[in-house]
């Protein structure tokens, strides 16, 4: 079945450093979504990418969808302590039937 | 306001007891999901339902049961067969190809 992997599993950065998490699917996706879960909270939707090669920005966050629609990345520029949390990618398969979450990347930001 | 509601927020269970976690949504979403999250870990799919009166096992269905008698409701029962039920349980709903909305979660503890 469809599998979605993320690397790294954990990342510790100093405040002000950049951070990137990568998401890879075993199958082609119709879209990719990114979620953020703050410690003690629930995952909250950040963004959805649909087109091959699409790049979207939200302030310091840059999201990219690969040309083959099987991978994606989230890049945070100049991390802040408010960026702490776990970032999940999630994808729908091409039929819109299966929705799968990646295992997440847990980000710690040291002040 | 439209949304997805889980109750209770905290639940304590004695060993050998069955407990039921509630999940209700008024978003008119067809698909609903139950995830289990252990401390510092990702989301593991327990059960999902794409339509009323139908549901499928996820990756860790053993010791759990669900029902989907109404579109709005997808309760999860943690049975006595689940040997290690202490965890954070998250319910989510989606429409095909769109973002997932999560409830606030239920923290279940075995006492």
PDB file of N, CA and C in Angstrom, chain B residues 7-99:
ATOM      1  N   UNK B   7     -14.665  13.956  22.720  1.00  0.00           N
ATOM      2  CA  UNK B   7     -14.885  13.971  24.160  1.00  0.00           C
ATOM      3  C   UNK B   7     -14.744  12.563  24.714  1.00  0.00           C
ATOM      4  N   UNK B   8     -14.321  12.431  25.992  1.00  0.00           N
ATOM      5  CA  UNK B   8     -13.852  13.522  26.823  1.00  0.00           C
ATOM      6  C   UNK B   8     -12.418  13.915  26.467  1.00  0.00           C
ATOM      7  N   UNK B   9     -11.922  14.948  27.094  1.00  0.00           N
ATOM      8  CA  UNK B   9     -10.554  15.374  26.856  1.00  0.00           C
ATOM      9  C   UNK B   9      -9.581  14.443  27.576  1.00  0.00           C
ATOM     10  N   UNK B  10      -9.959  14.026  28.780  1.00  0.00           N
ATOM     11  CA  UNK B  10      -9.163  13.081  29.559  1.00  0.00           C
ATOM     12  C   UNK B  10     -10.059  11.917  29.970  1.00  0.00           C
ATOM     13  N   UNK B  11      -9.511  10.727  29.947  1.00  0.00           N
ATOM     14  CA  UNK B  11     -10.283   9.540  30.282  1.00  0.00           C
ATOM     15  C   UNK B  11      -9.387   8.558  31.007  1.00  0.00           C
ATOM     16  N   UNK B  12      -9.922   8.030  32.100  1.00  0.00           N
ATOM     17  CA  UNK B  12      -9.170   7.050  32.869  1.00  0.00           C
ATOM     18  C   UNK B  12      -9.919   5.733  32.813  1.00  0.00           C
ATOM     19  N   UNK B  13      -9.195   4.699  32.586  1.00  0.00           N
ATOM     20  CA  UNK B  13      -9.796   3.368  32.433  1.00  0.00           C
ATOM     21  C   UNK B  13      -9.129   2.383  33.360  1.00  0.00           C
ATOM     22  N   UNK B  14      -9.947   1.578  33.992  1.00  0.00           N
ATOM     23  CA  UNK B  14      -9.406   0.492  34.795  1.00  0.00           C
ATOM     24  C   UNK B  14      -9.081  -0.668  33.865  1.00  0.00           C
ATOM     25  N   UNK B  15      -8.106  -1.440  34.250  1.00  0.00           N
ATOM     26  CA  UNK B  15      -7.762  -2.594  33.426  1.00  0.00           C
ATOM     27  C   UNK B  15      -8.960  -3.524  33.298  1.00  0.00           C
ATOM     28  N   UNK B  16      -9.171  -4.024  32.098  1.00  0.00           N
ATOM     29  CA  UNK B  16     -10.274  -4.943  31.862  1.00  0.00           C
ATOM     30  C   UNK B  16     -11.563  -4.272  31.434  1.00  0.00           C
ATOM     31  N   UNK B  17     -11.590  -2.938  31.448  1.00  0.00           N
ATOM     32  CA  UNK B  17     -12.793  -2.215  31.057  1.00  0.00           C
ATOM     33  C   UNK B  17     -12.749  -1.820  29.587  1.00  0.00           C
ATOM     34  N   UNK B  18     -13.939  -1.753  29.001  1.00  0.00           N
ATOM     35  CA  UNK B  18     -14.061  -1.127  27.685  1.00  0.00           C
ATOM     36  C   UNK B  18     -14.404   0.345  27.893  1.00  0.00           C
ATOM     37  N   UNK B  19     -13.865   1.204  27.053  1.00  0.00           N
ATOM     38  CA  UNK B  19     -14.248   2.619  27.090  1.00  0.00           C
ATOM     39  C   UNK B  19     -14.500   3.100  25.668  1.00  0.00           C
ATOM     40  N   UNK B  20     -15.398   4.080  25.548  1.00  0.00           N
ATOM     41  CA  UNK B  20     -15.734   4.607  24.230  1.00  0.00           C
ATOM     42  C   UNK B  20     -15.382   6.079  24.163  1.00  0.00           C
ATOM     43  N   UNK B  21     -14.662   6.437  23.103  1.00  0.00           N
ATOM     44  CA  UNK B  21     -14.280   7.811  22.845  1.00  0.00           C
ATOM     45  C   UNK B  21     -15.198   8.369  21.766  1.00  0.00           C
ATOM     46  N   UNK B  22     -15.683   9.575  22.012  1.00  0.00           N
ATOM     47  CA  UNK B  22     -16.635  10.179  21.088  1.00  0.00           C
ATOM     48  C   UNK B  22     -15.935  11.082  20.084  1.00  0.00           C
ATOM     49  N   UNK B  23     -16.444  11.079  18.843  1.00  0.00           N
ATOM     50  CA  UNK B  23     -15.971  11.988  17.809  1.00  0.00           C
ATOM     51  C   UNK B  23     -17.170  12.409  16.970  1.00  0.00           C
ATOM     52  N   UNK B  24     -17.443  13.709  16.930  1.00  0.00           N
ATOM     53  CA  UNK B  24     -18.579  14.250  16.197  1.00  0.00           C
ATOM     54  C   UNK B  24     -18.101  15.388  15.300  1.00  0.00           C
ATOM     55  N   UNK B  25     -18.600  15.416  14.060  1.00  0.00           N
ATOM     56  CA  UNK B  25     -18.245  16.523  13.161  1.00  0.00           C
ATOM     57  C   UNK B  25     -19.496  17.070  12.477  1.00  0.00           C
ATOM     58  N   UNK B  26     -19.496  18.370  12.272  1.00  0.00           N
ATOM     59  CA  UNK B  26     -20.613  19.014  11.572  1.00  0.00           C
ATOM     60  C   UNK B  26     -20.119  19.682  10.293  1.00  0.00           C
ATOM     61  N   UNK B  27     -19.082  19.101   9.706  1.00  0.00           N
ATOM     62  CA  UNK B  27     -18.478  19.633   8.490  1.00  0.00           C
ATOM     63  C   UNK B  27     -19.020  18.964   7.234  1.00  0.00           C
ATOM     64  N   UNK B  28     -19.928  18.013   7.427  1.00  0.00           N
ATOM     65  CA  UNK B  28     -20.485  17.251   6.309  1.00  0.00           C
ATOM     66  C   UNK B  28     -19.408  16.458   5.566  1.00  0.00           C
ATOM     67  N   UNK B  29     -18.366  16.059   6.284  1.00  0.00           N
ATOM     68  CA  UNK B  29     -17.298  15.275   5.675  1.00  0.00           C
ATOM     69  C   UNK B  29     -17.691  13.813   5.587  1.00  0.00           C
ATOM     70  N   UNK B  30     -17.317  13.195   4.472  1.00  0.00           N
ATOM     71  CA  UNK B  30     -17.615  11.780   4.296  1.00  0.00           C
ATOM     72  C   UNK B  30     -16.664  10.885   5.089  1.00  0.00           C
ATOM     73  N   UNK B  31     -15.383  11.229   5.078  1.00  0.00           N
ATOM     74  CA  UNK B  31     -14.366  10.358   5.658  1.00  0.00           C
ATOM     75  C   UNK B  31     -14.003  10.784   7.079  1.00  0.00           C
ATOM     76  N   UNK B  32     -13.855   9.784   7.940  1.00  0.00           N
ATOM     77  CA  UNK B  32     -13.419  10.034   9.306  1.00  0.00           C
ATOM     78  C   UNK B  32     -12.355   9.018   9.684  1.00  0.00           C
ATOM     79  N   UNK B  33     -11.462   9.423  10.582  1.00  0.00           N
ATOM     80  CA  UNK B  33     -10.286   8.623  10.922  1.00  0.00           C
ATOM     81  C   UNK B  33     -10.035   8.654  12.429  1.00  0.00           C
ATOM     82  N   UNK B  34      -9.484   7.568  12.940  1.00  0.00           N
ATOM     83  CA  UNK B  34      -8.975   7.528  14.304  1.00  0.00           C
ATOM     84  C   UNK B  34      -7.482   7.206  14.252  1.00  0.00           C
ATOM     85  N   UNK B  35      -6.718   8.037  15.014  1.00  0.00           N
ATOM     86  CA  UNK B  35      -5.283   7.830  15.119  1.00  0.00           C
ATOM     87  C   UNK B  35      -4.905   7.683  16.582  1.00  0.00           C
ATOM     88  N   UNK B  36      -3.858   6.939  16.797  1.00  0.00           N
ATOM     89  CA  UNK B  36      -3.266   6.828  18.119  1.00  0.00           C
ATOM     90  C   UNK B  36      -1.895   7.490  18.051  1.00  0.00           C
ATOM     91  N   UNK B  37      -1.555   8.249  19.097  1.00  0.00           N
ATOM     92  CA  UNK B  37      -0.257   8.889  19.154  1.00  0.00           C
ATOM     93  C   UNK B  37       0.356   8.637  20.522  1.00  0.00           C
ATOM     94  N   UNK B  38       1.499   7.998  20.528  1.00  0.00           N
ATOM     95  CA  UNK B  38       2.255   7.786  21.763  1.00  0.00           C
ATOM     96  C   UNK B  38       3.254   8.931  21.930  1.00  0.00           C
ATOM     97  N   UNK B  39       3.708   9.165  23.150  1.00  0.00           N
ATOM     98  CA  UNK B  39       4.573  10.334  23.419  1.00  0.00           C
ATOM     99  C   UNK B  39       5.766  10.417  22.480  1.00  0.00           C
ATOM    100  N   UNK B  40       5.924  11.557  21.843  1.00  0.00           N
ATOM    101  CA  UNK B  40       7.050  11.786  20.955  1.00  0.00           C
ATOM    102  C   UNK B  40       6.998  11.036  19.643  1.00  0.00           C
ATOM    103  N   UNK B  41       5.864  10.408  19.373  1.00  0.00           N
ATOM    104  CA  UNK B  41       5.754   9.589  18.165  1.00  0.00           C
ATOM    105  C   UNK B  41       4.781  10.197  17.155  1.00  0.00           C
ATOM    106  N   UNK B  42       4.676   9.550  16.009  1.00  0.00           N
ATOM    107  CA  UNK B  42       3.783  10.017  14.960  1.00  0.00           C
ATOM    108  C   UNK B  42       2.371   9.499  15.134  1.00  0.00           C
ATOM    109  N   UNK B  43       1.591   9.629  14.075  1.00  0.00           N
ATOM    110  CA  UNK B  43       0.189   9.214  14.082  1.00  0.00           C
ATOM    111  C   UNK B  43       0.074   7.812  13.496  1.00  0.00           C
ATOM    112  N   UNK B  44      -0.560   6.930  14.244  1.00  0.00           N
ATOM    113  CA  UNK B  44      -0.794   5.580  13.728  1.00  0.00           C
ATOM    114  C   UNK B  44      -2.294   5.388  13.516  1.00  0.00           C
ATOM    115  N   UNK B  45      -2.649   4.934  12.334  1.00  0.00           N
ATOM    116  CA  UNK B  45      -4.046   4.814  11.946  1.00  0.00           C
ATOM    117  C   UNK B  45      -4.669   3.579  12.571  1.00  0.00           C
ATOM    118  N   UNK B  46      -5.803   3.784  13.262  1.00  0.00           N
ATOM    119  CA  UNK B  46      -6.494   2.683  13.911  1.00  0.00           C
ATOM    120  C   UNK B  46      -7.609   2.165  12.999  1.00  0.00           C
ATOM    121  N   UNK B  47      -8.529   3.025  12.663  1.00  0.00           N
ATOM    122  CA  UNK B  47      -9.649   2.712  11.776  1.00  0.00           C
ATOM    123  C   UNK B  47      -9.976   3.949  10.964  1.00  0.00           C
ATOM    124  N   UNK B  48     -10.594   3.727   9.815  1.00  0.00           N
ATOM    125  CA  UNK B  48     -11.122   4.838   9.054  1.00  0.00           C
ATOM    126  C   UNK B  48     -12.425   4.423   8.375  1.00  0.00           C
ATOM    127  N   UNK B  49     -13.203   5.446   8.050  1.00  0.00           N
ATOM    128  CA  UNK B  49     -14.500   5.221   7.418  1.00  0.00           C
ATOM    129  C   UNK B  49     -14.671   6.255   6.313  1.00  0.00           C
ATOM    130  N   UNK B  50     -15.027   5.789   5.143  1.00  0.00           N
ATOM    131  CA  UNK B  50     -15.205   6.707   4.013  1.00  0.00           C
ATOM    132  C   UNK B  50     -16.672   6.963   3.708  1.00  0.00           C
ATOM    133  N   UNK B  51     -17.550   6.182   4.367  1.00  0.00           N
ATOM    134  CA  UNK B  51     -18.963   6.360   4.121  1.00  0.00           C
ATOM    135  C   UNK B  51     -19.734   5.750   5.286  1.00  0.00           C
ATOM    136  N   UNK B  52     -20.935   6.203   5.478  1.00  0.00           N
ATOM    137  CA  UNK B  52     -21.762   5.679   6.564  1.00  0.00           C
ATOM    138  C   UNK B  52     -21.933   4.166   6.429  1.00  0.00           C
ATOM    139  N   UNK B  53     -21.920   3.500   7.569  1.00  0.00           N
ATOM    140  CA  UNK B  53     -22.089   2.048   7.660  1.00  0.00           C
ATOM    141  C   UNK B  53     -20.965   1.242   7.016  1.00  0.00           C
ATOM    142  N   UNK B  54     -19.830   1.877   6.837  1.00  0.00           N
ATOM    143  CA  UNK B  54     -18.667   1.170   6.288  1.00  0.00           C
ATOM    144  C   UNK B  54     -17.407   1.709   6.949  1.00  0.00           C
ATOM    145  N   UNK B  55     -16.485   0.808   7.292  1.00  0.00           N
ATOM    146  CA  UNK B  55     -15.214   1.240   7.869  1.00  0.00           C
ATOM    147  C   UNK B  55     -14.175   0.164   7.604  1.00  0.00           C
ATOM    148  N   UNK B  56     -12.913   0.586   7.660  1.00  0.00           N
ATOM    149  CA  UNK B  56     -11.804  -0.330   7.384  1.00  0.00           C
ATOM    150  C   UNK B  56     -10.770  -0.251   8.494  1.00  0.00           C
ATOM    151  N   UNK B  57     -10.096  -1.362   8.713  1.00  0.00           N
ATOM    152  CA  UNK B  57      -9.012  -1.397   9.685  1.00  0.00           C
ATOM    153  C   UNK B  57      -7.816  -0.615   9.166  1.00  0.00           C
ATOM    154  N   UNK B  58      -7.173   0.062  10.098  1.00  0.00           N
ATOM    155  CA  UNK B  58      -5.913   0.712   9.783  1.00  0.00           C
ATOM    156  C   UNK B  58      -4.756  -0.191  10.168  1.00  0.00           C
ATOM    157  N   UNK B  59      -3.650   0.424  10.537  1.00  0.00           N
ATOM    158  CA  UNK B  59      -2.431  -0.342  10.827  1.00  0.00           C
ATOM    159  C   UNK B  59      -2.434  -1.024  12.192  1.00  0.00           C
ATOM    160  N   UNK B  60      -3.223  -0.477  13.146  1.00  0.00           N
ATOM    161  CA  UNK B  60      -3.170  -1.013  14.513  1.00  0.00           C
ATOM    162  C   UNK B  60      -4.582  -1.213  15.064  1.00  0.00           C
ATOM    163  N   UNK B  61      -5.439  -1.919  14.336  1.00  0.00           N
ATOM    164  CA  UNK B  61      -6.838  -2.050  14.709  1.00  0.00           C
ATOM    165  C   UNK B  61      -7.092  -3.020  15.862  1.00  0.00           C
ATOM    166  N   UNK B  62      -6.158  -3.900  16.151  1.00  0.00           N
ATOM    167  CA  UNK B  62      -6.395  -4.930  17.169  1.00  0.00           C
ATOM    168  C   UNK B  62      -6.657  -4.303  18.531  1.00  0.00           C
ATOM    169  N   UNK B  63      -7.765  -4.747  19.158  1.00  0.00           N
ATOM    170  CA  UNK B  63      -8.121  -4.228  20.472  1.00  0.00           C
ATOM    171  C   UNK B  63      -9.016  -3.001  20.415  1.00  0.00           C
ATOM    172  N   UNK B  64      -9.403  -2.593  19.228  1.00  0.00           N
ATOM    173  CA  UNK B  64     -10.273  -1.433  19.036  1.00  0.00           C
ATOM    174  C   UNK B  64     -11.472  -1.833  18.186  1.00  0.00           C
ATOM    175  N   UNK B  65     -12.576  -1.089  18.337  1.00  0.00           N
ATOM    176  CA  UNK B  65     -13.719  -1.263  17.451  1.00  0.00           C
ATOM    177  C   UNK B  65     -14.347   0.096  17.196  1.00  0.00           C
ATOM    178  N   UNK B  66     -15.038   0.213  16.068  1.00  0.00           N
ATOM    179  CA  UNK B  66     -15.696   1.465  15.702  1.00  0.00           C
ATOM    180  C   UNK B  66     -17.072   1.168  15.121  1.00  0.00           C
ATOM    181  N   UNK B  67     -17.852   2.234  14.972  1.00  0.00           N
ATOM    182  CA  UNK B  67     -19.116   2.153  14.257  1.00  0.00           C
ATOM    183  C   UNK B  67     -19.289   3.463  13.499  1.00  0.00           C
ATOM    184  N   UNK B  68     -20.094   3.408  12.438  1.00  0.00           N
ATOM    185  CA  UNK B  68     -20.384   4.636  11.666  1.00  0.00           C
ATOM    186  C   UNK B  68     -21.848   4.576  11.243  1.00  0.00           C
ATOM    187  N   UNK B  69     -22.705   4.773  12.219  1.00  0.00           N
ATOM    188  CA  UNK B  69     -24.143   4.715  11.975  1.00  0.00           C
ATOM    189  C   UNK B  69     -24.675   6.026  11.424  1.00  0.00           C
ATOM    190  N   UNK B  70     -23.966   7.098  11.721  1.00  0.00           N
ATOM    191  CA  UNK B  70     -24.341   8.416  11.226  1.00  0.00           C
ATOM    192  C   UNK B  70     -23.130   9.088  10.596  1.00  0.00           C
ATOM    193  N   UNK B  71     -23.373   9.942   9.633  1.00  0.00           N
ATOM    194  CA  UNK B  71     -22.274  10.625   8.955  1.00  0.00           C
ATOM    195  C   UNK B  71     -21.479  11.479   9.932  1.00  0.00           C
ATOM    196  N   UNK B  72     -22.160  12.035  10.939  1.00  0.00           N
ATOM    197  CA  UNK B  72     -21.525  12.982  11.838  1.00  0.00           C
ATOM    198  C   UNK B  72     -20.695  12.322  12.934  1.00  0.00           C
ATOM    199  N   UNK B  73     -20.898  11.035  13.153  1.00  0.00           N
ATOM    200  CA  UNK B  73     -20.354  10.419  14.351  1.00  0.00           C
ATOM    201  C   UNK B  73     -19.510   9.187  14.037  1.00  0.00           C
ATOM    202  N   UNK B  74     -18.381   9.058  14.743  1.00  0.00           N
ATOM    203  CA  UNK B  74     -17.479   7.923  14.505  1.00  0.00           C
ATOM    204  C   UNK B  74     -16.835   7.549  15.842  1.00  0.00           C
ATOM    205  N   UNK B  75     -17.584   6.912  16.732  1.00  0.00           N
ATOM    206  CA  UNK B  75     -17.035   6.582  18.051  1.00  0.00           C
ATOM    207  C   UNK B  75     -16.048   5.426  17.996  1.00  0.00           C
ATOM    208  N   UNK B  76     -15.068   5.491  18.870  1.00  0.00           N
ATOM    209  CA  UNK B  76     -14.034   4.458  18.992  1.00  0.00           C
ATOM    210  C   UNK B  76     -14.140   3.793  20.349  1.00  0.00           C
ATOM    211  N   UNK B  77     -14.223   2.479  20.364  1.00  0.00           N
ATOM    212  CA  UNK B  77     -14.216   1.732  21.613  1.00  0.00           C
ATOM    213  C   UNK B  77     -12.862   1.067  21.793  1.00  0.00           C
ATOM    214  N   UNK B  78     -12.267   1.339  22.922  1.00  0.00           N
ATOM    215  CA  UNK B  78     -11.013   0.691  23.292  1.00  0.00           C
ATOM    216  C   UNK B  78     -11.390  -0.492  24.171  1.00  0.00           C
ATOM    217  N   UNK B  79     -11.179  -1.676  23.688  1.00  0.00           N
ATOM    218  CA  UNK B  79     -11.644  -2.853  24.414  1.00  0.00           C
ATOM    219  C   UNK B  79     -10.583  -3.361  25.383  1.00  0.00           C
ATOM    220  N   UNK B  80     -10.992  -4.295  26.224  1.00  0.00           N
ATOM    221  CA  UNK B  80     -10.056  -4.875  27.192  1.00  0.00           C
ATOM    222  C   UNK B  80      -8.972  -5.688  26.498  1.00  0.00           C
ATOM    223  N   UNK B  81      -9.183  -5.983  25.226  1.00  0.00           N
ATOM    224  CA  UNK B  81      -8.180  -6.735  24.466  1.00  0.00           C
ATOM    225  C   UNK B  81      -6.977  -5.875  24.090  1.00  0.00           C
ATOM    226  N   UNK B  82      -7.127  -4.565  24.198  1.00  0.00           N
ATOM    227  CA  UNK B  82      -6.008  -3.663  23.898  1.00  0.00           C
ATOM    228  C   UNK B  82      -5.122  -3.598  25.133  1.00  0.00           C
ATOM    229  N   UNK B  83      -3.936  -4.206  25.041  1.00  0.00           N
ATOM    230  CA  UNK B  83      -3.110  -4.406  26.226  1.00  0.00           C
ATOM    231  C   UNK B  83      -2.387  -3.163  26.690  1.00  0.00           C
ATOM    232  N   UNK B  84      -2.197  -2.212  25.820  1.00  0.00           N
ATOM    233  CA  UNK B  84      -1.462  -1.014  26.199  1.00  0.00           C
ATOM    234  C   UNK B  84      -2.194   0.213  25.657  1.00  0.00           C
ATOM    235  N   UNK B  85      -3.350   0.548  26.228  1.00  0.00           N
ATOM    236  CA  UNK B  85      -4.180   1.586  25.637  1.00  0.00           C
ATOM    237  C   UNK B  85      -3.802   3.010  26.000  1.00  0.00           C
ATOM    238  N   UNK B  86      -2.918   3.200  26.967  1.00  0.00           N
ATOM    239  CA  UNK B  86      -2.565   4.561  27.366  1.00  0.00           C
ATOM    240  C   UNK B  86      -1.919   5.286  26.203  1.00  0.00           C
ATOM    241  N   UNK B  87      -2.573   6.367  25.748  1.00  0.00           N
ATOM    242  CA  UNK B  87      -2.093   7.103  24.573  1.00  0.00           C
ATOM    243  C   UNK B  87      -2.980   8.322  24.367  1.00  0.00           C
ATOM    244  N   UNK B  88      -2.605   9.109  23.378  1.00  0.00           N
ATOM    245  CA  UNK B  88      -3.376  10.268  22.948  1.00  0.00           C
ATOM    246  C   UNK B  88      -4.110   9.851  21.675  1.00  0.00           C
ATOM    247  N   UNK B  89      -5.446   9.965  21.675  1.00  0.00           N
ATOM    248  CA  UNK B  89      -6.241   9.532  20.541  1.00  0.00           C
ATOM    249  C   UNK B  89      -6.797  10.744  19.797  1.00  0.00           C
ATOM    250  N   UNK B  90      -6.587  10.750  18.506  1.00  0.00           N
ATOM    251  CA  UNK B  90      -7.013  11.860  17.660  1.00  0.00           C
ATOM    252  C   UNK B  90      -7.994  11.378  16.605  1.00  0.00           C
ATOM    253  N   UNK B  91      -9.058  12.126  16.446  1.00  0.00           N
ATOM    254  CA  UNK B  91     -10.048  11.872  15.413  1.00  0.00           C
ATOM    255  C   UNK B  91      -9.919  12.954  14.356  1.00  0.00           C
ATOM    256  N   UNK B  92     -10.091  12.599  13.102  1.00  0.00           N
ATOM    257  CA  UNK B  92     -10.004  13.567  12.016  1.00  0.00           C
ATOM    258  C   UNK B  92     -11.085  13.288  10.990  1.00  0.00           C
ATOM    259  N   UNK B  93     -11.416  14.304  10.214  1.00  0.00           N
ATOM    260  CA  UNK B  93     -12.370  14.127   9.114  1.00  0.00           C
ATOM    261  C   UNK B  93     -11.879  14.885   7.891  1.00  0.00           C
ATOM    262  N   UNK B  94     -12.251  14.394   6.727  1.00  0.00           N
ATOM    263  CA  UNK B  94     -11.882  15.032   5.465  1.00  0.00           C
ATOM    264  C   UNK B  94     -12.976  14.803   4.427  1.00  0.00           C
ATOM    265  N   UNK B  95     -12.921  15.620   3.395  1.00  0.00           N
ATOM    266  CA  UNK B  95     -13.586  15.297   2.140  1.00  0.00           C
ATOM    267  C   UNK B  95     -12.477  14.831   1.193  1.00  0.00           C
ATOM    268  N   UNK B  96     -12.814  14.052   0.199  1.00  0.00           N
ATOM    269  CA  UNK B  96     -11.799  13.526  -0.726  1.00  0.00           C
ATOM    270  C   UNK B  96     -10.922  14.634  -1.290  1.00  0.00           C
ATOM    271  N   UNK B  97      -9.612  14.463  -1.120  1.00  0.00           N
ATOM    272  CA  UNK B  97      -8.657  15.388  -1.716  1.00  0.00           C
ATOM    273  C   UNK B  97      -8.471  16.696  -0.988  1.00  0.00           C
ATOM    274  N   UNK B  98      -9.094  16.829   0.177  1.00  0.00           N
ATOM    275  CA  UNK B  98      -8.973  18.098   0.896  1.00  0.00           C
ATOM    276  C   UNK B  98      -8.276  17.901   2.235  1.00  0.00           C
ATOM    277  N   UNK B  99      -8.111  19.012   2.951  1.00  0.00           N
ATOM    278  CA  UNK B  99      -7.393  18.979   4.212  1.00  0.00           C
ATOM    279  C   UNK B  99      -8.154  18.208   5.278  1.00  0.00           C
TER     280      UNK B  99
END
